[in-house]
JSON list of C-alpha atoms and ligand atoms in Angstrom, two decimals:
[
{"chain": "J", "resi": 22, "resn": "MET", "atom": "CA", "xyz": [2.03, 3.74, 1.34]},
{"chain": "J", "resi": 23, "resn": "PHE", "atom": "CA", "xyz": [-0.71, 1.42, 0.24]},
{"chain": "J", "resi": 24, "resn": "ASN", "atom": "CA", "xyz": [0.85, -2.05, -0.42]},
{"chain": "J", "resi": 25, "resn": "LEU", "atom": "CA", "xyz": [-1.36, -4.65, -1.98]},
{"chain": "J", "resi": 26, "resn": "ILE", "atom": "CA", "xyz": [-1.16, -8.33, -2.68]},
{"chain": "J", "resi": 27, "resn": "LEU", "atom": "CA", "xyz": [-3.18, -9.70, -5.52]},
{"chain": "J", "resi": 28, "resn": "PHE", "atom": "CA", "xyz": [-3.22, -13.28, -4.40]},
{"chain": "J", "resi": 29, "resn": "GLY", "atom": "CA", "xyz": [-4.85, -16.55, -6.33]},
{"chain": "J", "resi": 30, "resn": "PRO", "atom": "CA", "xyz": [-3.95, -19.46, -8.41]},
{"chain": "J", "resi": 31, "resn": "PRO", "atom": "CA", "xyz": [-2.70, -19.65, -11.86]},
{"chain": "J", "resi": 32, "resn": "GLY", "atom": "CA", "xyz": [-5.42, -18.14, -14.24]},
{"chain": "J", "resi": 33, "resn": "SER", "atom": "CA", "xyz": [-7.47, -16.54, -11.36]},
{"chain": "J", "resi": 34, "resn": "GLY", "atom": "CA", "xyz": [-6.93, -13.04, -13.10]},
{"chain": "J", "resi": 35, "resn": "LYS", "atom": "CA", "xyz": [-4.29, -11.30, -11.05]},
{"chain": "J", "resi": 36, "resn": "GLY", "atom": "CA", "xyz": [-2.57, -9.92, -14.20]},
{"chain": "J", "resi": 37, "resn": "THR", "atom": "CA", "xyz": [-5.81, -8.82, -15.77]},
{"chain": "J", "resi": 38, "resn": "GLN", "atom": "CA", "xyz": [-7.11, -7.10, -12.46]},
{"chain": "J", "resi": 39, "resn": "SER", "atom": "CA", "xyz": [-3.51, -5.56, -11.89]},
{"chain": "J", "resi": 40, "resn": "ASP", "atom": "CA", "xyz": [-3.58, -3.84, -14.87]},
{"chain": "J", "resi": 41, "resn": "LYS", "atom": "CA", "xyz": [-6.62, -1.92, -14.22]},
{"chain": "J", "resi": 42, "resn": "LEU", "atom": "CA", "xyz": [-5.86, -1.47, -10.36]},
{"chain": "J", "resi": 43, "resn": "VAL", "atom": "CA", "xyz": [-2.61, 0.00, -11.10]},
{"chain": "J", "resi": 44, "resn": "ASP", "atom": "CA", "xyz": [-3.89, 2.76, -13.44]},
{"chain": "J", "resi": 45, "resn": "LYS", "atom": "CA", "xyz": [-6.93, 3.43, -11.06]},
{"chain": "J", "resi": 46, "resn": "TYR", "atom": "CA", "xyz": [-4.64, 3.64, -7.79]},
{"chain": "J", "resi": 47, "resn": "GLY", "atom": "CA", "xyz": [-1.37, 4.69, -9.07]},
{"chain": "J", "resi": 48, "resn": "LEU", "atom": "CA", "xyz": [0.41, 1.85, -7.59]},
{"chain": "J", "resi": 49, "resn": "ILE", "atom": "CA", "xyz": [3.63, 0.11, -9.01]},
{"chain": "J", "resi": 50, "resn": "HIS", "atom": "CA", "xyz": [2.96, -3.37, -10.39]},
{"chain": "J", "resi": 51, "resn": "LEU", "atom": "CA", "xyz": [5.26, -5.72, -9.25]},
{"chain": "J", "resi": 52, "resn": "SER", "atom": "CA", "xyz": [4.73, -9.13, -11.26]},
{"chain": "J", "resi": 53, "resn": "THR", "atom": "CA", "xyz": [7.45, -11.64, -10.56]},
{"chain": "J", "resi": 54, "resn": "GLY", "atom": "CA", "xyz": [6.10, -13.73, -13.38]},
{"chain": "J", "resi": 55, "resn": "ASN", "atom": "CA", "xyz": [6.47, -10.75, -15.95]},
{"chain": "J", "resi": 56, "resn": "LEU", "atom": "CA", "xyz": [9.93, -9.85, -14.69]},
{"chain": "J", "resi": 57, "resn": "LEU", "atom": "CA", "xyz": [11.11, -13.41, -15.10]},
{"chain": "J", "resi": 58, "resn": "ARG", "atom": "CA", "xyz": [9.50, -13.55, -18.62]},
{"chain": "J", "resi": 59, "resn": "GLU", "atom": "CA", "xyz": [11.29, -10.28, -19.56]},
{"chain": "J", "resi": 60, "resn": "GLU", "atom": "CA", "xyz": [14.68, -11.87, -18.37]},
{"chain": "J", "resi": 61, "resn": "ILE", "atom": "CA", "xyz": [14.18, -14.90, -20.60]},
{"chain": "J", "resi": 62, "resn": "SER", "atom": "CA", "xyz": [13.29, -12.68, -23.68]},
{"chain": "J", "resi": 63, "resn": "HIS", "atom": "CA", "xyz": [16.80, -11.18, -23.26]},
{"chain": "J", "resi": 64, "resn": "LYS", "atom": "CA", "xyz": [18.21, -14.56, -22.62]},
{"chain": "J", "resi": 65, "resn": "THR", "atom": "CA", "xyz": [20.04, -13.27, -19.63]},
{"chain": "J", "resi": 66, "resn": "PRO", "atom": "CA", "xyz": [21.55, -15.90, -17.16]},
{"chain": "J", "resi": 67, "resn": "LEU", "atom": "CA", "xyz": [18.90, -15.44, -14.52]},
{"chain": "J", "resi": 68, "resn": "GLY", "atom": "CA", "xyz": [16.28, -15.73, -17.29]},
{"chain": "J", "resi": 69, "resn": "LEU", "atom": "CA", "xyz": [17.86, -19.17, -18.61]},
{"chain": "J", "resi": 70, "resn": "GLU", "atom": "CA", "xyz": [18.06, -20.46, -15.06]},
{"chain": "J", "resi": 71, "resn": "ALA", "atom": "CA", "xyz": [14.58, -19.59, -14.36]},
{"chain": "J", "resi": 72, "resn": "LYS", "atom": "CA", "xyz": [13.14, -20.90, -17.72]},
{"chain": "J", "resi": 73, "resn": "SER", "atom": "CA", "xyz": [14.07, -24.36, -16.74]},
{"chain": "J", "resi": 74, "resn": "PHE", "atom": "CA", "xyz": [11.73, -24.02, -13.75]},
{"chain": "J", "resi": 75, "resn": "MET", "atom": "CA", "xyz": [8.80, -22.23, -15.52]},
{"chain": "J", "resi": 76, "resn": "ASP", "atom": "CA", "xyz": [8.79, -24.63, -18.28]},
{"chain": "J", "resi": 77, "resn": "LYS", "atom": "CA", "xyz": [7.88, -27.38, -15.94]},
{"chain": "J", "resi": 78, "resn": "GLY", "atom": "CA", "xyz": [5.46, -25.57, -13.82]},
{"chain": "J", "resi": 79, "resn": "ARG", "atom": "CA", "xyz": [7.72, -25.42, -10.90]},
{"chain": "J", "resi": 80, "resn": "LEU", "atom": "CA", "xyz": [8.62, -22.49, -8.62]},
{"chain": "J", "resi": 81, "resn": "VAL", "atom": "CA", "xyz": [11.89, -20.52, -9.36]},
{"chain": "J", "resi": 82, "resn": "PRO", "atom": "CA", "xyz": [14.35, -20.58, -6.31]},
{"chain": "J", "resi": 83, "resn": "ASP", "atom": "CA", "xyz": [13.39, -18.19, -3.48]},
{"chain": "J", "resi": 84, "resn": "GLU", "atom": "CA", "xyz": [16.61, -16.19, -3.43]},
{"chain": "J", "resi": 85, "resn": "VAL", "atom": "CA", "xyz": [16.40, -15.50, -7.34]},
{"chain": "J", "resi": 86, "resn": "VAL", "atom": "CA", "xyz": [12.69, -13.82, -7.12]},
{"chain": "J", "resi": 87, "resn": "ILE", "atom": "CA", "xyz": [13.28, -12.07, -3.37]},
{"chain": "J", "resi": 88, "resn": "GLY", "atom": "CA", "xyz": [16.51, -10.37, -5.13]},
{"chain": "J", "resi": 89, "resn": "MET", "atom": "CA", "xyz": [14.49, -9.18, -8.01]},
{"chain": "J", "resi": 90, "resn": "ILE", "atom": "CA", "xyz": [11.87, -7.76, -5.59]},
{"chain": "J", "resi": 91, "resn": "GLY", "atom": "CA", "xyz": [14.43, -5.97, -3.50]},
{"chain": "J", "resi": 92, "resn": "THR", "atom": "CA", "xyz": [15.93, -4.43, -6.67]},
{"chain": "J", "resi": 93, "resn": "CYS", "atom": "CA", "xyz": [12.44, -3.20, -7.69]},
{"chain": "J", "resi": 94, "resn": "LEU", "atom": "CA", "xyz": [11.64, -1.70, -4.50]},
{"chain": "J", "resi": 95, "resn": "ASP", "atom": "CA", "xyz": [14.93, 0.15, -4.41]},
{"chain": "J", "resi": 96, "resn": "ASN", "atom": "CA", "xyz": [14.30, 1.48, -7.92]},
{"chain": "J", "resi": 97, "resn": "HIS", "atom": "CA", "xyz": [11.02, 2.94, -6.86]},
{"chain": "J", "resi": 98, "resn": "LYS", "atom": "CA", "xyz": [11.85, 4.95, -3.75]},
{"chain": "J", "resi": 99, "resn": "ASP", "atom": "CA", "xyz": [9.06, 7.61, -4.26]},
{"chain": "J", "resi": 100, "resn": "ALA", "atom": "CA", "xyz": [6.11, 5.12, -5.11]},
{"chain": "J", "resi": 101, "resn": "LYS", "atom": "CA", "xyz": [2.81, 5.69, -3.41]},
{"chain": "J", "resi": 102, "resn": "GLY", "atom": "CA", "xyz": [2.58, 2.02, -3.09]},
{"chain": "J", "resi": 103, "resn": "PHE", "atom": "CA", "xyz": [2.98, -1.39, -4.57]},
{"chain": "J", "resi": 104, "resn": "LEU", "atom": "CA", "xyz": [0.98, -3.91, -6.27]},
{"chain": "J", "resi": 105, "resn": "PHE", "atom": "CA", "xyz": [2.49, -7.46, -5.80]},
{"chain": "J", "resi": 106, "resn": "ASP", "atom": "CA", "xyz": [1.19, -10.00, -8.26]},
{"chain": "J", "resi": 107, "resn": "GLY", "atom": "CA", "xyz": [2.33, -13.63, -8.06]},
{"chain": "J", "resi": 108, "resn": "PHE", "atom": "CA", "xyz": [4.58, -12.90, -5.04]},
{"chain": "J", "resi": 109, "resn": "PRO", "atom": "CA", "xyz": [5.11, -13.95, -2.41]},
{"chain": "J", "resi": 110, "resn": "ARG", "atom": "CA", "xyz": [4.50, -17.65, -3.53]},
{"chain": "J", "resi": 111, "resn": "THR", "atom": "CA", "xyz": [6.07, -19.23, -0.70]},
{"chain": "J", "resi": 112, "resn": "VAL", "atom": "CA", "xyz": [6.22, -18.48, 3.18]},
{"chain": "J", "resi": 113, "resn": "ALA", "atom": "CA", "xyz": [9.94, -17.58, 2.96]},
{"chain": "J", "resi": 114, "resn": "GLN", "atom": "CA", "xyz": [9.33, -15.08, 0.38]},
{"chain": "J", "resi": 115, "resn": "ALA", "atom": "CA", "xyz": [6.53, -13.58, 2.51]},
{"chain": "J", "resi": 116, "resn": "GLN", "atom": "CA", "xyz": [8.72, -13.31, 5.40]},
{"chain": "J", "resi": 117, "resn": "ALA", "atom": "CA", "xyz": [11.42, -11.73, 3.10]},
{"chain": "J", "resi": 118, "resn": "LEU", "atom": "CA", "xyz": [8.85, -9.14, 1.69]},
{"chain": "J", "resi": 119, "resn": "ASP", "atom": "CA", "xyz": [7.91, -8.14, 5.22]},
{"chain": "J", "resi": 120, "resn": "LYS", "atom": "CA", "xyz": [11.49, -7.38, 6.27]},
{"chain": "J", "resi": 121, "resn": "LEU", "atom": "CA", "xyz": [12.01, -5.52, 3.03]},
{"chain": "J", "resi": 122, "resn": "LEU", "atom": "CA", "xyz": [8.96, -3.54, 3.84]},
{"chain": "J", "resi": 123, "resn": "GLU", "atom": "CA", "xyz": [9.85, -2.90, 7.22]},
{"chain": "J", "resi": 124, "resn": "LEU", "atom": "CA", "xyz": [13.15, -1.28, 6.14]},
{"chain": "J", "resi": 125, "resn": "LYS", "atom": "CA", "xyz": [11.15, 0.98, 4.16]},
{"chain": "J", "resi": 126, "resn": "LYS", "atom": "CA", "xyz": [9.03, 1.59, 7.31]},
{"chain": "J", "resi": 127, "resn": "THR", "atom": "CA", "xyz": [5.87, 0.39, 5.86]},
{"chain": "J", "resi": 128, "resn": "GLY", "atom": "CA", "xyz": [4.14, -3.13, 5.36]},
{"chain": "J", "resi": 129, "resn": "ILE", "atom": "CA", "xyz": [1.34, -4.91, 3.87]},
{"chain": "J", "resi": 130, "resn": "SER", "atom": "CA", "xyz": [-1.89, -3.04, 3.83]},
{"chain": "J", "resi": 131, "resn": "ALA", "atom": "CA", "xyz": [-4.22, -5.77, 2.51]},
{"chain": "J", "resi": 132, "resn": "VAL", "atom": "CA", "xyz": [-4.00, -9.23, 0.57]},
{"chain": "J", "resi": 133, "resn": "LEU", "atom": "CA", "xyz": [-6.94, -9.86, -1.75]},
{"chain": "J", "resi": 134, "resn": "ALA", "atom": "CA", "xyz": [-7.42, -13.35, -2.99]},
{"chain": "J", "resi": 135, "resn": "LEU", "atom": "CA", "xyz": [-9.28, -14.20, -6.29]},
{"chain": "J", "resi": 136, "resn": "ASP", "atom": "CA", "xyz": [-11.31, -17.38, -5.73]},
{"chain": "J", "resi": 137, "resn": "VAL", "atom": "CA", "xyz": [-11.83, -19.25, -8.96]},
{"chain": "J", "resi": 138, "resn": "GLY", "atom": "CA", "xyz": [-12.70, -23.01, -9.43]},
{"chain": "J", "resi": 139, "resn": "GLU", "atom": "CA", "xyz": [-10.19, -25.28, -10.94]},
{"chain": "J", "resi": 140, "resn": "ASP", "atom": "CA", "xyz": [-12.25, -26.22, -14.16]},
{"chain": "J", "resi": 141, "resn": "GLU", "atom": "CA", "xyz": [-12.54, -22.51, -15.04]},
{"chain": "J", "resi": 142, "resn": "LEU", "atom": "CA", "xyz": [-8.75, -22.01, -14.39]},
{"chain": "J", "resi": 143, "resn": "VAL", "atom": "CA", "xyz": [-7.82, -24.76, -16.93]},
{"chain": "J", "resi": 144, "resn": "LYS", "atom": "CA", "xyz": [-10.23, -23.46, -19.17]},
{"chain": "J", "resi": 145, "resn": "ARG", "atom": "CA", "xyz": [-8.74, -20.06, -19.22]},
{"chain": "J", "resi": 146, "resn": "LEU", "atom": "CA", "xyz": [-5.18, -21.00, -19.00]},
{"chain": "J", "resi": 147, "resn": "LEU", "atom": "CA", "xyz": [-5.62, -23.45, -22.16]},
{"chain": "J", "resi": 148, "resn": "ASN", "atom": "CA", "xyz": [-7.41, -20.66, -24.03]},
{"chain": "J", "resi": 149, "resn": "ARG", "atom": "CA", "xyz": [-4.67, -18.03, -23.34]},
{"chain": "J", "resi": 150, "resn": "GLY", "atom": "CA", "xyz": [-2.10, -20.81, -24.35]},
{"chain": "J", "resi": 151, "resn": "LYS", "atom": "CA", "xyz": [-3.46, -20.80, -27.96]},
{"chain": "J", "resi": 152, "resn": "THR", "atom": "CA", "xyz": [-2.19, -17.03, -28.28]},
{"chain": "J", "resi": 153, "resn": "SER", "atom": "CA", "xyz": [0.18, -16.08, -25.60]},
{"chain": "J", "resi": 154, "resn": "GLY", "atom": "CA", "xyz": [3.26, -18.15, -26.55]},
{"chain": "J", "resi": 155, "resn": "ARG", "atom": "CA", "xyz": [3.70, -18.95, -22.79]},
{"chain": "J", "resi": 156, "resn": "SER", "atom": "CA", "xyz": [5.49, -22.64, -22.62]},
{"chain": "J", "resi": 157, "resn": "ASP", "atom": "CA", "xyz": [3.64, -23.03, -19.44]},
{"chain": "J", "resi": 158, "resn": "ASP", "atom": "CA", "xyz": [0.10, -22.59, -20.87]},
{"chain": "J", "resi": 159, "resn": "SER", "atom": "CA", "xyz": [-0.09, -25.02, -23.67]},
{"chain": "J", "resi": 160, "resn": "ASP", "atom": "CA", "xyz": [0.26, -28.30, -21.89]},
{"chain": "J", "resi": 161, "resn": "GLU", "atom": "CA", "xyz": [-2.62, -29.41, -19.48]},
{"chain": "J", "resi": 162, "resn": "ASP", "atom": "CA", "xyz": [-0.01, -31.52, -17.45]},
{"chain": "J", "resi": 163, "resn": "VAL", "atom": "CA", "xyz": [2.18, -28.26, -16.77]},
{"chain": "J", "resi": 164, "resn": "ILE", "atom": "CA", "xyz": [-1.09, -26.42, -15.82]},
{"chain": "J", "resi": 165, "resn": "ARG", "atom": "CA", "xyz": [-1.88, -29.18, -13.43]},
{"chain": "J", "resi": 166, "resn": "LYS", "atom": "CA", "xyz": [1.70, -29.20, -12.11]},
{"chain": "J", "resi": 167, "resn": "ARG", "atom": "CA", "xyz": [1.22, -25.27, -11.39]},
{"chain": "J", "resi": 168, "resn": "PHE", "atom": "CA", "xyz": [-1.96, -26.05, -9.38]},
{"chain": "J", "resi": 169, "resn": "SER", "atom": "CA", "xyz": [-0.29, -28.52, -7.29]},
{"chain": "J", "resi": 170, "resn": "VAL", "atom": "CA", "xyz": [2.72, -26.44, -6.60]},
{"chain": "J", "resi": 171, "resn": "TYR", "atom": "CA", "xyz": [0.05, -23.78, -5.72]},
{"chain": "J", "resi": 172, "resn": "LYS", "atom": "CA", "xyz": [-1.48, -25.87, -2.99]},
{"chain": "J", "resi": 173, "resn": "ASP", "atom": "CA", "xyz": [1.69, -27.26, -1.47]},
{"chain": "J", "resi": 174, "resn": "GLU", "atom": "CA", "xyz": [3.72, -24.13, -1.46]},
{"chain": "J", "resi": 175, "resn": "THR", "atom": "CA", "xyz": [1.72, -21.23, -2.00]},
{"chain": "J", "resi": 176, "resn": "THR", "atom": "CA", "xyz": [-1.67, -21.66, 0.15]},
{"chain": "J", "resi": 177, "resn": "PRO", "atom": "CA", "xyz": [0.61, -21.56, 3.45]},
{"chain": "J", "resi": 178, "resn": "VAL", "atom": "CA", "xyz": [1.34, -18.07, 2.31]},
{"chain": "J", "resi": 179, "resn": "ALA", "atom": "CA", "xyz": [-2.55, -17.28, 2.80]},
{"chain": "J", "resi": 180, "resn": "ASP", "atom": "CA", "xyz": [-2.19, -18.52, 6.37]},
{"chain": "J", "resi": 181, "resn": "HIS", "atom": "CA", "xyz": [0.68, -16.26, 6.90]},
{"chain": "J", "resi": 182, "resn": "TYR", "atom": "CA", "xyz": [-1.65, -13.14, 6.31]},
{"chain": "J", "resi": 183, "resn": "LYS", "atom": "CA", "xyz": [-4.47, -14.60, 7.87]},
{"chain": "J", "resi": 184, "resn": "LYS", "atom": "CA", "xyz": [-2.67, -14.55, 11.18]},
{"chain": "J", "resi": 185, "resn": "ALA", "atom": "CA", "xyz": [-1.84, -11.07, 10.62]},
{"chain": "J", "resi": 186, "resn": "LYS", "atom": "CA", "xyz": [-5.71, -10.34, 9.63]},
{"chain": "J", "resi": 187, "resn": "LYS", "atom": "CA", "xyz": [-4.89, -8.94, 6.46]},
{"chain": "J", "resi": 188, "resn": "PHE", "atom": "CA", "xyz": [-6.41, -11.74, 4.09]},
{"chain": "J", "resi": 189, "resn": "GLN", "atom": "CA", "xyz": [-9.44, -11.18, 2.42]},
{"chain": "J", "resi": 190, "resn": "SER", "atom": "CA", "xyz": [-11.23, -13.64, -0.48]},
{"chain": "J", "resi": 191, "resn": "ILE", "atom": "CA", "xyz": [-13.10, -12.29, -3.41]},
{"chain": "J", "resi": 192, "resn": "LYS", "atom": "CA", "xyz": [-15.12, -14.28, -6.01]},
{"chain": "J", "resi": 193, "resn": "GLY", "atom": "CA", "xyz": [-13.12, -14.32, -9.26]},
{"chain": "J", "resi": 194, "resn": "GLU", "atom": "CA", "xyz": [-15.71, -15.63, -11.33]},
{"chain": "J", "resi": 195, "resn": "GLY", "atom": "CA", "xyz": [-17.91, -13.41, -13.53]},
{"chain": "J", "resi": 196, "resn": "THR", "atom": "CA", "xyz": [-16.73, -10.54, -15.87]},
{"chain": "J", "resi": 197, "resn": "VAL", "atom": "CA", "xyz": [-13.57, -8.66, -15.53]},
{"chain": "J", "resi": 198, "resn": "ASP", "atom": "CA", "xyz": [-15.41, -5.51, -14.74]},
{"chain": "J", "resi": 199, "resn": "GLU", "atom": "CA", "xyz": [-17.55, -6.97, -12.09]},
{"chain": "J", "resi": 200, "resn": "ILE", "atom": "CA", "xyz": [-14.53, -8.45, -10.34]},
{"chain": "J", "resi": 201, "resn": "PHE", "atom": "CA", "xyz": [-12.76, -5.11, -10.68]},
{"chain": "J", "resi": 202, "resn": "ASP", "atom": "CA", "xyz": [-15.74, -3.22, -9.19]},
{"chain": "J", "resi": 203, "resn": "ALA", "atom": "CA", "xyz": [-15.58, -5.86, -6.08]},
{"chain": "J", "resi": 204, "resn": "VAL", "atom": "CA", "xyz": [-11.84, -5.39, -5.90]},
{"chain": "J", "resi": 205, "resn": "SER", "atom": "CA", "xyz": [-12.26, -1.67, -5.79]},
{"chain": "J", "resi": 206, "resn": "LYS", "atom": "CA", "xyz": [-14.82, -1.70, -3.06]},
{"chain": "J", "resi": 207, "resn": "VAL", "atom": "CA", "xyz": [-12.34, -3.43, -0.84]},
{"chain": "J", "resi": 208, "resn": "ILE", "atom": "CA", "xyz": [-9.52, -1.36, -1.60]},
{"chain": "J", "resi": 209, "resn": "ASP", "atom": "CA", "xyz": [-11.53, 1.90, -1.10]},
{"chain": "J", "resi": 210, "resn": "LYS", "atom": "CA", "xyz": [-12.55, 0.67, 2.29]},
{"chain": "J", "resi": 211, "resn": "LYS", "atom": "CA", "xyz": [-8.94, -0.27, 3.42]},
{"chain": "J", "resi": 212, "resn": "MET", "atom": "CA", "xyz": [-7.42, 3.30, 2.08]},
{"chain": "J", "resi": 213, "resn": "LYS", "atom": "CA", "xyz": [-9.99, 5.13, 4.30]},
{"chain": "Q", "resi": 11, "resn": "AP5", "atom": "P1", "xyz": [2.89, -16.21, -13.18]},
{"chain": "Q", "resi": 11, "resn": "AP5", "atom": "O1", "xyz": [3.26, -15.25, -14.35]},
{"chain": "Q", "resi": 11, "resn": "AP5", "atom": "O2", "xyz": [2.84, -15.44, -11.76]},
{"chain": "Q", "resi": 11, "resn": "AP5", "atom": "O3", "xyz": [1.84, -16.92, -13.45]},
{"chain": "Q", "resi": 11, "resn": "AP5", "atom": "P2", "xyz": [0.44, -17.75, -12.77]},
{"chain": "Q", "resi": 11, "resn": "AP5", "atom": "O4", "xyz": [0.63, -17.34, -11.36]},
{"chain": "Q", "resi": 11, "resn": "AP5", "atom": "O5", "xyz": [0.56, -19.01, -12.83]},
{"chain": "Q", "resi": 11, "resn": "AP5", "atom": "O6", "xyz": [-0.45, -17.06, -12.93]},
{"chain": "Q", "resi": 11, "resn": "AP5", "atom": "P3", "xyz": [-1.00, -16.46, -14.55]},
{"chain": "Q", "resi": 11, "resn": "AP5", "atom": "O7", "xyz": [-0.07, -15.22, -14.84]},
{"chain": "Q", "resi": 11, "resn": "AP5", "atom": "O8", "xyz": [-1.05, -17.70, -15.24]},
{"chain": "Q", "resi": 11, "resn": "AP5", "atom": "O9", "xyz": [-2.60, -16.06, -14.23]},
{"chain": "Q", "resi": 11, "resn": "AP5", "atom": "P4", "xyz": [-3.20, -14.58, -13.52]},
{"chain": "Q", "resi": 11, "resn": "AP5", "atom": "O10", "xyz": [-3.73, -15.01, -12.22]},
{"chain": "Q", "resi": 11, "resn": "AP5", "atom": "O11", "xyz": [-2.17, -13.55, -13.77]},
{"chain": "Q", "resi": 11, "resn": "AP5", "atom": "O12", "xyz": [-4.40, -14.60, -14.51]},
{"chain": "Q", "resi": 11, "resn": "AP5", "atom": "P5", "xyz": [-4.47, -13.56, -15.91]},
{"chain": "Q", "resi": 11, "resn": "AP5", "atom": "O13", "xyz": [-4.98, -12.28, -15.56]},
{"chain": "Q", "resi": 11, "resn": "AP5", "atom": "O14", "xyz": [-3.35, -13.67, -16.69]},
{"chain": "Q", "resi": 11, "resn": "AP5", "atom": "O15", "xyz": [4.27, -17.21, -12.76]},
{"chain": "Q", "resi": 11, "resn": "AP5", "atom": "C1", "xyz": [4.69, -18.20, -14.11]},
{"chain": "Q", "resi": 11, "resn": "AP5", "atom": "C2", "xyz": [5.84, -18.87, -13.48]},
{"chain": "Q", "resi": 11, "resn": "AP5", "atom": "O16", "xyz": [6.80, -18.06, -13.19]},
{"chain": "Q", "resi": 11, "resn": "AP5", "atom": "C3", "xyz": [5.48, -19.49, -12.14]},
{"chain": "Q", "resi": 11, "resn": "AP5", "atom": "O17", "xyz": [4.97, -21.04, -12.44]},
{"chain": "Q", "resi": 11, "resn": "AP5", "atom": "C4", "xyz": [6.91, -19.87, -11.64]},
{"chain": "Q", "resi": 11, "resn": "AP5", "atom": "O18", "xyz": [7.58, -20.84, -12.34]},
{"chain": "Q", "resi": 11, "resn": "AP5", "atom": "C5", "xyz": [7.70, -18.47, -11.82]},
{"chain": "Q", "resi": 11, "resn": "AP5", "atom": "N1", "xyz": [7.39, -17.58, -10.88]},
{"chain": "Q", "resi": 11, "resn": "AP5", "atom": "C6", "xyz": [6.70, -16.31, -10.89]},
{"chain": "Q", "resi": 11, "resn": "AP5", "atom": "N2", "xyz": [6.63, -15.40, -9.80]},
{"chain": "Q", "resi": 11, "resn": "AP5", "atom": "C7", "xyz": [7.34, -16.47, -8.81]},
{"chain": "Q", "resi": 11, "resn": "AP5", "atom": "C8", "xyz": [7.61, -16.47, -7.42]},
{"chain": "Q", "resi": 11, "resn": "AP5", "atom": "N3", "xyz": [7.22, -15.45, -6.72]},
{"chain": "Q", "resi": 11, "resn": "AP5", "atom": "N4", "xyz": [8.50, -17.64, -6.98]},
{"chain": "Q", "resi": 11, "resn": "AP5", "atom": "C9", "xyz": [8.78, -18.40, -7.74]},
{"chain": "Q", "resi": 11, "resn": "AP5", "atom": "N5", "xyz": [8.55, -18.65, -9.10]},
{"chain": "Q", "resi": 11, "resn": "AP5", "atom": "C10", "xyz": [7.89, -17.76, -9.44]},
{"chain": "Q", "resi": 11, "resn": "AP5", "atom": "O19", "xyz": [-5.77, -14.56, -16.51]},
{"chain": "Q", "resi": 11, "resn": "AP5", "atom": "C11", "xyz": [-5.47, -15.66, -17.14]},
{"chain": "Q", "resi": 11, "resn": "AP5", "atom": "C12", "xyz": [-6.33, -15.71, -18.21]},
{"chain": "Q", "resi": 11, "resn": "AP5", "atom": "O20", "xyz": [-7.79, -15.64, -17.98]},
{"chain": "Q", "resi": 11, "resn": "AP5", "atom": "C13", "xyz": [-6.19, -14.70, -19.30]},
{"chain": "Q", "resi": 11, "resn": "AP5", "atom": "O21", "xyz": [-6.38, -15.27, -20.69]},
{"chain": "Q", "resi": 11, "resn": "AP5", "atom": "C14", "xyz": [-7.26, -13.66, -19.15]},
{"chain": "Q", "resi": 11, "resn": "AP5", "atom": "O22", "xyz": [-7.55, -12.97, -20.36]},
{"chain": "Q", "resi": 11, "resn": "AP5", "atom": "C15", "xyz": [-8.37, -14.47, -18.82]},
{"chain": "Q", "resi": 11, "resn": "AP5", "atom": "N6", "xyz": [-9.29, -14.09, -17.65]},
{"chain": "Q", "resi": 11, "resn": "AP5", "atom": "C16", "xyz": [-8.89, -13.15, -16.59]},
{"chain": "Q", "resi": 11, "resn": "AP5", "atom": "N7", "xyz": [-10.09, -12.56, -16.06]},
{"chain": "Q", "resi": 11, "resn": "AP5", "atom": "C17", "xyz": [-10.99, -13.37, -16.54]},
{"chain": "Q", "resi": 11, "resn": "AP5", "atom": "C18", "xyz": [-12.60, -13.36, -16.35]},
{"chain": "Q", "resi": 11, "resn": "AP5", "atom": "N8", "xyz": [-12.90, -12.81, -15.09]},
{"chain": "Q", "resi": 11, "resn": "AP5", "atom": "N9", "xyz": [-13.30, -14.20, -17.13]},
{"chain": "Q", "resi": 11, "resn": "AP5", "atom": "C19", "xyz": [-12.76, -14.93, -18.28]},
{"chain": "Q", "resi": 11, "resn": "AP5", "atom": "N10", "xyz": [-11.50, -14.93, -18.46]},
{"chain": "Q", "resi": 11, "resn": "AP5", "atom": "C20", "xyz": [-10.75, -14.30, -17.85]},
{"chain": "Q", "resi": 12, "resn": "MG", "atom": "MG1", "xyz": [-0.22, -13.25, -14.10]}
]
């Protein structure tokens, strides 16, 4: 299996690149943000609980997202590999993912981080907020809160994978296609 984590701050292009990468490499896309928004749109109890955190730019509790990922892995027993987008976001999530993959006798193949400056991120998110309907994109205070949560709770996840020598940064500014080419090159090398 080839299991990729696309890492990076809010607005760095994880979702945009994931859509192209799953087409090219035939991986199953697992975005916890998308899964949570789906729960919200169906007004499930999980969705209602998650919404209260997401609207404030805070992380949904670990046990909720880890449970969701566990179910998805079980639902795709024959997958060639997974592309994790927006997960893991805490060290506890990273450790849980290691264990879940170990049970499937596999592991993380690579962690690619999209590197984008904060001014560009704010610009992208406010711009998307005009049309996306995402409640966490329209208010600059909530966007800033998401960045501070990323710094405090999610950057330690990078260290977790640096220790395992699986982490690599890629320039996340430029056109979508330029970034896609750069990411694809790294994946092609890792797949060899
Ligand atoms: P999530 O949905 O994961 O959002 P995020 O990490 O904040 O990231 P975004 O989806 O906003 O950005 P992205 O990197 O995917 O960029 P995109 O491609 O969209 O999480 C939302 C919330 O859910 C969290 O705050 C949390 O509450 C909860 N949650 C989710 N996962 C969780 C977890 N594991 N644990 C706990 N809580 C969790 O691009 C952004 C914009 O930029 C788009 O408009 C795009 O068109 C544009 N763009 C993309 N690439 C370029 C480019 N090269 N040039 C110019 N514009 C570009
Ligand atoms: Mg996204």
